[in-house]
Structure formats: C-alpha cells, structure tokens
Coordinates of C-alpha atoms in Angstrom, one line a residue:
S38 CA 2.2 -61.1 -21.8
R39 CA 5.9 -60.7 -22.3
V40 CA 7.6 -60.3 -25.7
I41 CA 10.9 -62.0 -26.3
P42 CA 13.2 -59.4 -28.0
N43 CA 13.7 -60.2 -31.7
P44 CA 17.5 -60.6 -32.1
G45 CA 17.3 -58.9 -35.4
N46 CA 20.6 -58.3 -37.2
K47 CA 23.5 -59.8 -35.3
T48 CA 27.1 -58.9 -35.0
E49 CA 29.7 -61.6 -34.9
A50 CA 29.5 -61.5 -31.1
G51 CA 25.9 -62.7 -31.3
Y52 CA 23.8 -59.9 -29.7
P53 CA 21.6 -57.3 -31.4
S54 CA 23.3 -55.0 -33.9
C55 CA 23.1 -52.0 -31.5
K56 CA 26.8 -51.3 -30.8
L57 CA 25.9 -50.1 -27.3
M58 CA 26.1 -53.7 -26.0
S59 CA 29.9 -53.8 -26.7
E60 CA 32.7 -53.1 -24.3
E61 CA 33.8 -50.1 -26.4
S62 CA 30.4 -48.5 -26.4
S63 CA 30.0 -49.1 -22.7
E64 CA 32.6 -46.5 -22.0
M65 CA 30.8 -44.0 -24.2
A66 CA 27.2 -44.8 -23.8
P67 CA 26.6 -43.1 -20.4
C68 CA 27.7 -39.8 -21.8
R69 CA 25.9 -40.0 -25.1
R70 CA 23.7 -37.2 -26.1
R71 CA 20.3 -38.1 -27.5
Q72 CA 19.9 -35.6 -30.3
R73 CA 16.8 -36.9 -32.0
R74 CA 13.6 -35.1 -31.3
P75 CA 10.6 -37.3 -30.5
H76 CA 7.6 -37.6 -32.5
S77 CA 5.3 -35.2 -30.6
V78 CA 1.7 -36.0 -29.8
A79 CA 0.8 -32.4 -28.8
N80 CA 2.5 -30.8 -31.8
V81 CA 0.4 -32.8 -34.3
D82 CA -2.8 -31.1 -35.4
V83 CA -5.3 -33.9 -34.9
A84 CA -7.8 -32.0 -37.0
K85 CA -5.5 -32.1 -40.0
A86 CA -4.6 -35.8 -39.4
K87 CA -8.3 -36.7 -39.4
P88 CA -11.5 -34.8 -40.1
K89 CA -12.9 -33.0 -37.1
G90 CA -15.2 -35.2 -35.1
S91 CA -13.9 -38.4 -36.6
K92 CA -14.0 -41.5 -34.5
Q93 CA -10.2 -41.7 -34.2
A94 CA -9.8 -38.2 -33.0
N95 CA -12.5 -38.7 -30.4
V96 CA -10.8 -41.9 -29.2
L97 CA -7.6 -40.0 -28.7
N98 CA -9.2 -37.2 -26.9
D99 CA -11.0 -39.6 -24.6
A100 CA -7.8 -41.4 -23.7
L101 CA -5.7 -38.3 -23.1
S102 CA -6.5 -34.7 -22.4
L103 CA -4.6 -32.0 -24.3
S104 CA -2.7 -31.1 -21.1
Y105 CA -1.8 -34.7 -20.6
K106 CA -0.4 -34.9 -24.2
A107 CA 1.6 -31.8 -23.6
E108 CA 3.1 -33.3 -20.4
I109 CA 4.2 -36.4 -22.4
D110 CA 5.8 -34.2 -25.0
T111 CA 7.6 -32.2 -22.4
I112 CA 9.1 -35.3 -20.8
L113 CA 10.1 -36.7 -24.2
E114 CA 11.8 -33.6 -25.4
K115 CA 13.5 -33.0 -22.0
R116 CA 14.9 -36.5 -21.7
Q117 CA 16.0 -36.8 -25.3
K118 CA 17.5 -33.3 -25.7
E119 CA 19.4 -33.3 -22.4
G120 CA 20.4 -37.0 -22.3
P121 CA 22.3 -38.4 -19.3
P122 CA 24.4 -36.0 -17.3
S123 CA 28.0 -35.5 -18.2
P124 CA 30.4 -37.3 -15.8
D125 CA 31.1 -34.3 -13.6
E126 CA 32.4 -34.8 -10.1
I127 CA 29.3 -36.0 -8.3
D128 CA 29.3 -36.9 -4.6
T129 CA 28.7 -40.6 -4.0
A130 CA 27.3 -39.8 -0.6
R131 CA 27.8 -37.4 2.2
A132 CA 29.8 -38.3 5.3
S133 CA 27.7 -38.5 8.4
G134 CA 28.0 -40.1 11.9
S135 CA 30.8 -42.5 12.3
F136 CA 31.5 -43.2 8.6
E137 CA 32.8 -41.4 5.6
V138 CA 32.6 -42.5 2.0
A139 CA 36.2 -42.4 0.9
H140 CA 37.2 -40.5 -2.2
S141 CA 33.7 -39.3 -2.5
R142 CA 34.2 -36.9 -5.4
L143 CA 35.0 -39.3 -8.2
P144 CA 33.7 -38.6 -11.6
M145 CA 30.4 -40.5 -11.8
T146 CA 27.2 -40.5 -13.8
D147 CA 23.8 -40.7 -12.2
D148 CA 23.5 -44.4 -13.0
E149 CA 26.9 -45.1 -11.5
V150 CA 26.0 -43.1 -8.3
A151 CA 22.8 -45.2 -8.0
E152 CA 24.7 -48.4 -8.5
A153 CA 27.4 -47.6 -6.0
H154 CA 24.7 -46.5 -3.5
E155 CA 22.9 -49.8 -3.8
D156 CA 26.1 -51.8 -3.4
I157 CA 27.2 -49.9 -0.3
F158 CA 23.9 -49.6 1.5
G159 CA 22.3 -52.8 0.2
R160 CA 19.3 -50.9 -1.3
P161 CA 18.9 -48.4 -4.2
P162 CA 18.3 -44.7 -3.6
P163 CA 14.7 -44.0 -2.6
D164 CA 13.7 -42.5 -5.9
V165 CA 15.2 -45.4 -7.8
A166 CA 13.6 -48.0 -5.5
R167 CA 10.2 -46.3 -5.9
S168 CA 10.5 -46.3 -9.7
E169 CA 11.7 -49.9 -9.9
K170 CA 8.8 -51.1 -7.6
R171 CA 6.3 -49.3 -9.8
I172 CA 7.7 -50.6 -13.1
L173 CA 7.6 -54.2 -11.9
A174 CA 4.0 -53.7 -10.7
L175 CA 3.0 -52.1 -14.0
E176 CA 4.6 -54.8 -16.0
R177 CA 2.8 -57.4 -13.9
E178 CA -0.6 -55.8 -14.4
V179 CA 0.0 -55.4 -18.1
G180 CA 0.4 -59.2 -18.3
R181 CA -2.9 -59.6 -16.6
L182 CA -4.8 -57.5 -19.1
P183 CA -7.1 -59.4 -21.6
K184 CA -5.4 -60.0 -24.9
S185 CA -8.1 -57.9 -26.6
E186 CA -7.2 -54.9 -24.6
R187 CA -3.4 -55.0 -25.2
K188 CA -3.1 -55.7 -28.9
A189 CA -1.5 -52.4 -29.6
L190 CA 0.7 -52.5 -26.5
T191 CA 1.9 -56.0 -27.5
W192 CA 2.8 -54.7 -31.0
T193 CA 4.6 -51.8 -29.3
L194 CA 6.7 -54.3 -27.3
R195 CA 7.7 -56.0 -30.4
K196 CA 8.9 -52.7 -31.8
H197 CA 10.7 -51.7 -28.6
P198 CA 11.3 -54.6 -26.2
L199 CA 12.8 -52.2 -23.7
L200 CA 9.5 -50.3 -23.3
F201 CA 9.6 -50.8 -19.5
A202 CA 13.3 -50.0 -19.2
N203 CA 13.9 -46.7 -20.9
C204 CA 10.8 -45.4 -22.7
P205 CA 9.6 -41.9 -21.6
H206 CA 6.1 -42.9 -22.7
T207 CA 6.0 -45.5 -19.9
K208 CA 7.7 -43.3 -17.4
M209 CA 5.0 -40.7 -17.8
F210 CA 2.4 -43.2 -16.5
L211 CA 4.6 -44.1 -13.6
E212 CA 4.8 -40.4 -12.5
L213 CA 1.0 -39.7 -12.6
D214 CA 0.2 -40.4 -9.0
E215 CA 2.8 -39.0 -6.6
K216 CA 1.6 -41.0 -3.5
D217 CA -0.9 -43.8 -4.4
F218 CA 0.1 -45.6 -7.5
D219 CA -2.6 -47.8 -9.0
A220 CA -0.7 -50.3 -11.2
A221 CA -3.8 -51.9 -12.6
S222 CA -5.2 -48.5 -13.7
A223 CA -1.9 -47.4 -15.1
A224 CA -1.7 -50.6 -17.2
R225 CA -5.1 -50.0 -18.7
R226 CA -4.3 -46.4 -19.5
L227 CA -0.9 -47.4 -21.0
A228 CA -2.7 -49.9 -23.3
K229 CA -5.3 -47.4 -24.2
Y230 CA -2.7 -44.8 -25.0
W231 CA -0.9 -47.0 -27.5
E232 CA -4.2 -48.1 -29.0
S233 CA -5.3 -44.5 -29.5
R234 CA -1.9 -43.4 -30.9
R235 CA -1.9 -46.2 -33.5
A236 CA -5.5 -45.4 -34.4
V237 CA -4.7 -41.7 -35.1
F238 CA -1.2 -41.8 -36.6
G239 CA -1.0 -45.3 -38.1
D240 CA 2.0 -47.5 -37.7
K241 CA 4.4 -45.4 -39.7
M242 CA 3.9 -42.2 -37.7
C243 CA 3.2 -43.9 -34.4
Y244 CA 6.6 -45.5 -34.4
A245 CA 8.5 -42.9 -36.3
P246 CA 12.2 -42.3 -35.6
G247 CA 12.6 -40.5 -32.3
T248 CA 9.5 -42.0 -30.8
F249 CA 11.6 -44.2 -28.5
T250 CA 14.8 -43.2 -26.6
E251 CA 17.9 -44.9 -28.1
P252 CA 19.0 -47.6 -25.6
V253 CA 22.4 -47.4 -24.0
L254 CA 24.2 -50.2 -22.1
V255 CA 22.6 -49.4 -18.8
D256 CA 19.2 -49.8 -20.3
Y257 CA 20.0 -53.3 -21.5
R258 CA 21.4 -54.1 -18.0
R259 CA 18.2 -52.7 -16.4
F260 CA 16.1 -54.8 -18.7
Y261 CA 18.0 -57.9 -17.8
A262 CA 17.8 -57.2 -14.1
R263 CA 14.1 -56.7 -14.2
T264 CA 13.5 -59.8 -16.2
L265 CA 15.5 -61.8 -13.6
A266 CA 13.3 -60.1 -10.9
I267 CA 10.2 -61.3 -12.7
V268 CA 11.5 -64.9 -12.8
N269 CA 11.9 -64.7 -9.0
D270 CA 8.7 -62.8 -8.3
S271 CA 6.1 -65.2 -6.9
D272 CA 3.3 -62.6 -7.4
T273 CA 3.8 -62.6 -11.1
D274 CA 1.5 -65.0 -13.1
E275 CA 3.1 -68.2 -14.3
M276 CA 2.9 -67.3 -18.0
A277 CA 4.8 -64.1 -17.5
R278 CA 7.4 -65.9 -15.5
D279 CA 7.8 -68.6 -18.1
D280 CA 8.3 -65.8 -20.8
A281 CA 10.8 -64.1 -18.5
K282 CA 12.8 -67.4 -18.2
K283 CA 12.9 -67.8 -22.0
I284 CA 14.2 -64.2 -22.3
V285 CA 16.9 -64.8 -19.7
Q286 CA 17.9 -68.0 -21.5
I287 CA 18.1 -66.3 -24.8
I288 CA 20.3 -63.5 -23.3
H289 CA 22.5 -66.0 -21.7
D290 CA 22.9 -68.1 -24.8
K291 CA 23.7 -65.1 -27.0
K292 CA 26.1 -63.6 -24.4
L293 CA 27.9 -66.8 -23.8
A294 CA 28.4 -67.3 -27.5
A295 CA 29.9 -63.8 -27.5
I296 CA 32.2 -64.7 -24.6
D297 CA 33.4 -67.7 -26.6
A298 CA 34.2 -65.4 -29.5
C299 CA 36.1 -63.1 -27.2
L300 CA 38.1 -66.1 -25.8
Q301 CA 38.9 -67.1 -29.3
Q302 CA 40.1 -63.6 -30.1
I303 CA 42.3 -63.7 -26.9
E304 CA 43.7 -67.0 -28.2
N305 CA 44.5 -65.5 -31.6
N306 CA 46.2 -62.5 -30.1
A307 CA 48.3 -64.7 -27.9
R308 CA 49.7 -66.6 -30.9
E309 CA 51.2 -63.3 -32.2
R310 CA 53.2 -62.6 -29.0
E311 CA 56.9 -63.5 -28.9
D312 CA 58.0 -61.8 -25.7
E313 CA 57.1 -64.7 -23.3
T314 CA 59.1 -67.6 -22.0
A315 CA 58.0 -71.0 -23.1
E316 CA 56.9 -71.9 -19.5
D317 CA 54.9 -68.7 -19.2
A318 CA 53.3 -69.2 -22.6
D319 CA 52.3 -72.8 -21.7
L320 CA 50.7 -71.6 -18.4
K321 CA 48.7 -68.9 -20.2
A322 CA 47.7 -71.3 -22.9
T323 CA 46.4 -73.7 -20.3
A324 CA 44.5 -70.9 -18.6
R325 CA 42.8 -70.0 -21.9
A326 CA 41.8 -73.6 -22.5
M327 CA 40.4 -73.9 -19.0
A328 CA 38.4 -70.7 -19.6
K329 CA 36.9 -72.1 -22.9
A330 CA 36.0 -75.4 -21.1
S331 CA 34.3 -73.6 -18.1
P332 CA 30.8 -74.8 -17.3
Y333 CA 27.8 -72.8 -18.5
E334 CA 26.8 -71.6 -15.0
L335 CA 30.3 -70.4 -14.2
K336 CA 30.5 -68.4 -17.4
V337 CA 27.2 -66.8 -16.5
Q338 CA 28.6 -65.8 -13.1
F339 CA 31.6 -64.1 -14.7
L340 CA 29.2 -62.3 -17.1
Q341 CA 27.1 -61.0 -14.3
V342 CA 30.1 -59.8 -12.3
E343 CA 31.2 -57.8 -15.3
N344 CA 27.8 -56.2 -15.9
M345 CA 27.0 -58.3 -19.0
I346 CA 30.1 -57.1 -20.9
E347 CA 31.4 -60.2 -22.6
A348 CA 34.9 -58.9 -23.4
K349 CA 35.6 -58.1 -19.7
A350 CA 34.0 -61.4 -18.6
A351 CA 36.3 -63.3 -20.9
Q352 CA 39.4 -61.5 -19.7
R353 CA 38.4 -62.1 -16.0
M354 CA 37.9 -65.8 -16.7
V355 CA 41.3 -66.1 -18.2
K356 CA 42.9 -64.2 -15.3
Y357 CA 41.0 -66.4 -12.8
W358 CA 42.4 -69.6 -14.2
E359 CA 45.9 -68.2 -14.8
T360 CA 46.1 -66.9 -11.2
G361 CA 44.9 -70.3 -9.9
L362 CA 47.6 -72.1 -11.9
R363 CA 50.3 -69.7 -10.7
L364 CA 49.3 -70.1 -7.0
F365 CA 48.6 -73.8 -6.8
G366 CA 50.6 -75.4 -9.6
P367 CA 49.7 -77.7 -12.5
G368 CA 47.5 -79.9 -10.3
F369 CA 44.9 -77.0 -10.3
E370 CA 44.2 -77.8 -13.9
Q371 CA 42.6 -81.1 -13.0
R372 CA 41.1 -80.3 -9.6
K373 CA 39.8 -76.7 -10.4
Y374 CA 39.2 -76.5 -6.7
V375 CA 41.4 -75.7 -3.7
T376 CA 41.4 -77.6 -0.4
L377 CA 43.4 -77.0 2.8
E378 CA 45.9 -79.7 1.6
D379 CA 46.9 -77.1 -1.1
M380 CA 47.6 -74.5 1.5
Q381 CA 51.2 -75.5 2.5
G382 CA 52.8 -72.9 4.6
C383 CA 49.6 -71.0 5.3
T384 CA 48.6 -72.6 8.6
E385 CA 49.9 -69.7 10.7
L386 CA 48.0 -67.2 8.7
F387 CA 44.8 -69.1 9.2
K388 CA 45.5 -69.2 12.9
L389 CA 46.1 -65.5 13.0
G390 CA 42.8 -64.9 11.2
L391 CA 44.2 -63.1 8.2
M392 CA 40.8 -63.5 6.6
R393 CA 37.6 -64.8 8.1
L394 CA 34.2 -65.7 6.7
M395 CA 31.4 -64.7 9.0
P396 CA 28.7 -67.3 9.8
S397 CA 25.8 -65.7 8.0
E398 CA 24.8 -63.1 5.5
D399 CA 23.9 -59.5 6.4
D400 CA 20.4 -58.0 6.1
C401 CA 20.8 -57.7 2.3
G402 CA 21.9 -61.3 1.8
R403 CA 25.6 -60.5 1.3
S404 CA 28.4 -62.6 2.8
I405 CA 31.0 -60.9 4.9
L406 CA 34.7 -61.4 4.8
I407 CA 37.1 -59.8 7.4
Y408 CA 40.6 -59.0 6.3
R409 CA 42.8 -57.9 9.1
N410 CA 46.4 -56.7 9.7
V411 CA 48.4 -59.5 11.3
A412 CA 51.8 -57.6 11.5
A413 CA 52.7 -56.9 15.1
K414 CA 52.2 -53.6 16.7
E415 CA 54.9 -52.5 19.1
G416 CA 54.3 -54.2 22.5
H417 CA 52.0 -56.9 21.0
E418 CA 54.7 -59.3 19.7
E419 CA 53.4 -62.1 21.9
S420 CA 49.7 -61.6 21.0
T421 CA 47.9 -64.5 19.3
L422 CA 46.4 -62.0 16.9
H423 CA 49.7 -60.6 15.6
M424 CA 53.1 -61.7 14.5
T425 CA 56.2 -59.6 13.9
E426 CA 57.4 -59.0 10.4
E427 CA 60.7 -60.7 11.3
R428 CA 58.8 -63.8 12.4
L429 CA 56.8 -63.9 9.2
L430 CA 60.1 -63.8 7.3
Q431 CA 61.6 -66.6 9.4
L432 CA 58.6 -68.8 8.6
G433 CA 59.0 -68.1 4.9
I434 CA 55.6 -66.5 4.7
N435 CA 55.4 -64.1 1.7
E436 CA 52.8 -62.4 -0.5
H437 CA 51.9 -65.7 -2.2
H438 CA 50.8 -67.3 1.0
F439 CA 48.7 -64.2 1.7
A440 CA 47.1 -64.6 -1.7
K441 CA 46.5 -68.3 -1.2
V442 CA 44.6 -67.7 2.0
V443 CA 42.4 -65.0 0.4
W444 CA 41.7 -67.3 -2.6
Y445 CA 40.6 -70.1 -0.3
M446 CA 38.3 -67.8 1.7
F447 CA 36.7 -66.3 -1.4
Q448 CA 36.1 -69.9 -2.6
A449 CA 34.5 -70.8 0.7
A450 CA 32.2 -67.8 0.4
L451 CA 31.2 -68.8 -3.2
E452 CA 30.0 -72.1 -1.9
R453 CA 27.0 -70.2 -0.6
N454 CA 24.2 -69.6 -3.1
L455 CA 23.3 -66.2 -1.6
C456 CA 26.9 -65.1 -2.1
R457 CA 26.8 -66.0 -5.8
Q458 CA 23.6 -64.1 -6.1
H459 CA 24.1 -61.0 -3.9
G460 CA 27.9 -60.8 -3.7
L461 CA 29.9 -60.0 -0.5
V462 CA 31.2 -57.2 1.7
V463 CA 34.9 -57.0 2.7
F464 CA 36.1 -55.4 6.0
I465 CA 39.7 -54.2 6.1
D466 CA 40.8 -53.8 9.6
L467 CA 43.9 -51.5 9.7
R468 CA 43.7 -50.4 13.3
G469 CA 47.2 -50.4 14.8
V470 CA 49.0 -50.4 11.5
T471 CA 52.2 -48.4 11.5
L472 CA 53.5 -46.5 8.5
K473 CA 56.6 -48.8 8.4
H474 CA 54.5 -52.0 8.3
F475 CA 52.1 -50.5 5.8
M476 CA 54.9 -49.7 3.4
N477 CA 56.7 -53.0 3.9
F478 CA 53.5 -55.0 3.0
K479 CA 52.8 -53.3 -0.3
A480 CA 53.5 -56.5 -2.3
H481 CA 51.1 -58.4 0.0
R482 CA 48.3 -55.8 -0.7
Q483 CA 48.8 -56.1 -4.4
A484 CA 48.8 -59.9 -4.3
T485 CA 45.6 -60.1 -2.2
S486 CA 43.9 -57.4 -4.3
S487 CA 44.5 -59.3 -7.5
I488 CA 42.5 -62.2 -6.1
G489 CA 39.4 -60.1 -5.7
D490 CA 39.9 -58.7 -9.2
C491 CA 39.6 -62.2 -10.8
M492 CA 37.0 -64.1 -8.7
P493 CA 33.5 -64.7 -10.1
V494 CA 31.8 -62.7 -7.4
K495 CA 30.9 -59.0 -6.9
I496 CA 32.5 -57.2 -4.0
R497 CA 29.7 -54.8 -3.1
A498 CA 31.5 -52.6 -0.6
F499 CA 34.8 -52.2 1.3
H500 CA 34.5 -51.1 5.0
C501 CA 37.9 -49.8 6.2
L502 CA 38.4 -49.7 9.9
L503 CA 41.0 -47.1 11.3
D504 CA 42.0 -46.0 14.7
H505 CA 40.0 -43.0 16.1
N506 CA 41.8 -39.8 15.0
H507 CA 44.2 -41.7 12.8
S508 CA 47.0 -39.3 12.0
W509 CA 48.0 -40.5 8.5
W510 CA 44.8 -41.8 7.2
R511 CA 45.1 -40.0 3.9
N512 CA 48.4 -41.8 3.2
L513 CA 46.9 -45.1 4.2
L514 CA 43.9 -44.7 1.9
G515 CA 46.1 -43.5 -0.9
G516 CA 48.1 -46.7 -0.6
L517 CA 44.9 -48.8 -0.6
F518 CA 43.6 -47.0 -3.7
S519 CA 46.8 -47.6 -5.6
V520 CA 46.0 -51.4 -5.7
V521 CA 42.2 -51.3 -6.4
N522 CA 40.3 -50.4 -9.6
A523 CA 38.0 -47.3 -10.0
A524 CA 34.8 -49.3 -9.3
S525 CA 36.2 -50.4 -6.0
K526 CA 37.3 -46.9 -5.0
R527 CA 33.6 -45.8 -5.3
R528 CA 32.6 -48.4 -2.8
F529 CA 35.0 -47.6 0.0
V530 CA 33.5 -46.6 3.4
V531 CA 35.9 -45.5 6.2
H532 CA 35.1 -46.0 9.9
A533 CA 37.3 -44.0 12.2
C534 CA 35.2 -43.5 15.4
D535 CA 35.0 -45.4 18.6
M536 CA 34.1 -49.1 18.3
E537 CA 30.6 -48.7 19.8
E538 CA 29.8 -45.9 17.3
N539 CA 31.1 -47.9 14.4
I540 CA 29.0 -51.0 15.3
E541 CA 25.9 -48.9 15.8
E542 CA 26.3 -47.2 12.4
L543 CA 27.1 -50.5 10.6
S544 CA 23.9 -52.0 12.1
K545 CA 21.5 -49.1 11.4
T546 CA 22.9 -47.8 8.1
F547 CA 24.4 -50.8 6.3
G548 CA 22.4 -53.8 7.7
I549 CA 25.5 -55.5 9.3
K550 CA 24.6 -56.6 12.8
P551 CA 27.0 -57.3 15.7
D552 CA 26.2 -61.0 15.7
N553 CA 27.8 -61.3 12.3
L554 CA 31.1 -59.5 13.2
P555 CA 34.1 -60.8 15.1
V556 CA 34.7 -59.7 18.7
D557 CA 37.9 -57.9 17.9
I558 CA 36.0 -55.3 16.0
G559 CA 33.0 -55.1 18.3
G560 CA 30.9 -58.0 17.2
T561 CA 29.9 -61.2 19.0
V562 CA 31.5 -63.9 16.9
D563 CA 34.5 -65.3 18.9
T564 CA 37.7 -66.9 17.8
E565 CA 36.4 -70.3 18.8
Y566 CA 33.8 -70.2 16.1
F567 CA 36.5 -69.8 13.4
I568 CA 38.7 -72.5 14.9
Q569 CA 35.8 -74.9 14.8
W570 CA 34.9 -73.8 11.2
F571 CA 38.5 -74.4 10.1
E572 CA 38.8 -77.8 11.7
G573 CA 35.4 -78.9 10.4
R574 CA 36.4 -78.1 6.8
R575 CA 39.8 -79.9 7.3
A576 CA 37.9 -83.0 8.6
K577 CA 35.6 -83.0 5.5
G578 CA 38.5 -82.7 3.1
F579 CA 37.6 -79.1 2.2

C-alpha cells in the first residue's frame, strides 16, 4: 500500500541525487520558480490520440468530465507557473488581546509562516490542518483499495514517491468537496484517474517531464512528517504502518550516513586551521570525536531539530559537545550527563528560581521552562526571589553559572519523552527589569542563549512577559533579538497586559493553563513544588 522511495542515484551524502535535500539548496528552494509547464490533460486532443469512440477514450471520459480535466490543468499550470511566493514581508500573526507577536514583519515564505504558526499556537493554520487531515485520510484509504484497483496508482507512486506531499494531481482530489470530504471515494477516483491517464497516453506521455511538481526541501520534510504520522496512527492498517516504518528507517539510515560524512568534513577542515591554541584545539577535537560516537537515537534527535538538514545537524552536535566540555570540564567526556554535583557555585541560582521546569506539558504536549530575572529591583533587595547585582558579584556568580543552570534544566526537560517529541516553550519573565540591569547582564543573556542553540530539542515558542505599559520595551526586545537567531525571532510572543489578562490569553489561545505556571506569573505552581523537585533530584543523584 506504500511504496518505499527508490534511492536512485546518490550523492556522497547518501540521499537522492536531487540537490534540494542539501543545506545549500534549502536556502534557495523556498523561492525557486517552477518554470516547467505540466503535461496537460485538457489540451490533448483525445480524438487524435485514439480513434473516436475507442475504449480508452471512453474510459477517460467516464472517469473525468471535460470540465474536470480543465480544472486539473488550471491548478497544474497555476502552481507550476507561479511557484512559491517570494519572501516578501509577511505578517506572522496579528496582535490581539493581551499578546503581540514580536517583530511580526520578518521576511517569511508561506511555509515558514505556517511552521511558525504551528510552533507558537501548537496547531497548524486552519487551512493547513484541513489539508493535512484529508491527505492522511486519503493515503489511508488508498492503502485499503484492492491491489487490482490501484495498479496504476502504485506504479505512479514508484515514479513519484511524494505523490501525497506535493503533487497537484492529488491536491485536486482533496479540494473537490468543500465541506464533506469522502476519503474512500476520493481514493477510488484517484486510482481511476491514473488508470485512465495511463490507458490513454501510455507511460511515456503519462509521466512526461512537467507532469509532477519538482520537489523542494519543504516537500521532503512534509513527506517525512506524514510518514511518521502514519507510523503513529492507530487507524491505519498494519501493513501500511509497517511500510511507513521501513521508509522512516531508510530515511534515518541515509541521513545519518550523511551526518557522518559532514562530521568527517568538519574534521578535515579543522586540521587545516592554525590559529588555535593547543588546548582549544584538543577540546574541539574531543568534541568532534564525541559527536561521531553519539548514539543513533541522539543523532536522529539533532537531525529532527535541524529540519532534516544534515550539515546543520552535524554542526549543532559538535557545538553541543564542545559547550558541555567548556562548561563542565574534561569529566564530561566520560559522563556525557550532568548532575547537581557538577553545578558548583550554582546553588543560589537554583534557590532564586533562575530557570524552572513546570510539572507537566501544555495542551499540545510541550514542556514549559520559566526563565526569570533574578537581579534585584530597587526596594526588593531582601526578597527571596531577587538578589542585587553586587551580591551576585560577591558570590562569584557569573555568566558561566547562569549557563550551567540553563543546561541542567534543558537536560531535565529532555528526560521526558514528550519533550523530545514535541519540544518545549520558554517563558522569559522580564517584569521589573531596569535598563541598567538589562545592559549589565548582556553576557549572561548571550551565554544562556547559546545553550538553547545547541541542545537537541526544538524551542517552539518564546513568551516574553513585560510590565504593563513598559516604557522601553522596544530597547528590551532589541537586546533580546541581538542574541537569538532568525528562527527564534519569528517565535517571540510579547505579553504586556495585566496578569489576569495574560493568563486568560495563554490558556485560551496557546493551550498553557494556570495549573502549569508558577504563582509569581499568575499560575498555581508554588515555590514549594520546585524546592521538592530540586531536593528529590539531589537525593536520587540527578
């Protein structure tokens, strides 16, 4: 019922020869114009192709009316002539209620807008969700058709394995019924369509150049995501799920082989460098060796975080191990895991609640981390939630201690299977921050941000909490954006209303309930919970 993609000609990286799978093409692919004109059904004179009244012509006319063929051609030509939109300044979302999507006019393609929307709100845009639901249902029903009815469709899948990911022919059947979509009927019509097309035009003309849209990177990612969804779909028949598992395994094997090739290239490039000290060169060499020796599952995690781009995944892996070695010393090479015993000098930051992991996931299965300002606001020097900058300096607490705490909390979150699968949401509580403290802690922000940039987990969204009517919020956001990458900027949501309004909006719009937020930002999780959590992990040797 499912056809495993034929690897075909390979590059050295180990994936199909289509260059769109590479990192270089991933930057270009979303903006690529598809110039080829499709092979048109409506523009072919059936009477010339076959004698009038022939069996083949009658079969085609029975399967598709002339108007229906014209609709297919219209969609094919429109999609392939226009291609994806150019990366103009597209709004990621419109501010409403108590939240505002920060920096909402970043250059983004439609696919990037949809991806950012899903990350922020925990669900895809309505039109995308509707399409994805229909495609999965259609694919499931195709698998249930008798083999005798789907011979032509099976052959088509061999020619174009991404038939359900980017093919306008398939999309036409998805858009037939605006309200009530009958997946079983659509599957039969799709099978009949390809049977009729092959009967009339033969294999050469049926699959002529331009028949299928040229895949881009996002199509491969969509194909991978849907295949994973089939693996986890209990409604799909067992045979289809087994085929999906094989496809996923093949993709992982090929991609991990490509990651190993990228790691080797990083190693080769490092040998040519002469501008490093011996100590720094040894540390980086150790990090590269640790990346090569990483377990299969961990490499897959890095690959998924970097959207299946092996070069970026390899770089992130090396950065992960290198950062761990710098923070925790040579012993990290053997342990590969951090416990509270490795957190010397960080006890005060834990007590202040610099970063806290909430007890459960949100409505979308994402773990929640709360990062808060611990520098004292004037008049709060004795507060148990704050400490003056002078006191931090007296205790010898610097940006490295901040980074260690953030690393530990990310690691704790990754112990959860749902976090590895769905990622996490980070709250940044900057209420009460003064301009002086904000500027003085720039190094701390850079250090903590670097941890999120190397961890094998996706940060789906950042929720930034500001005081109501904050006077210098533009400067504050500008400072935050200076230490995060472009993908993170697209996922910032700013909350600057009263606490009650913020909590209501978080619950209704983002699926984050009060019982999974700390009391100091309007939730119900008290400080006692975190103290018990911390002591429990210490007792267990975590």
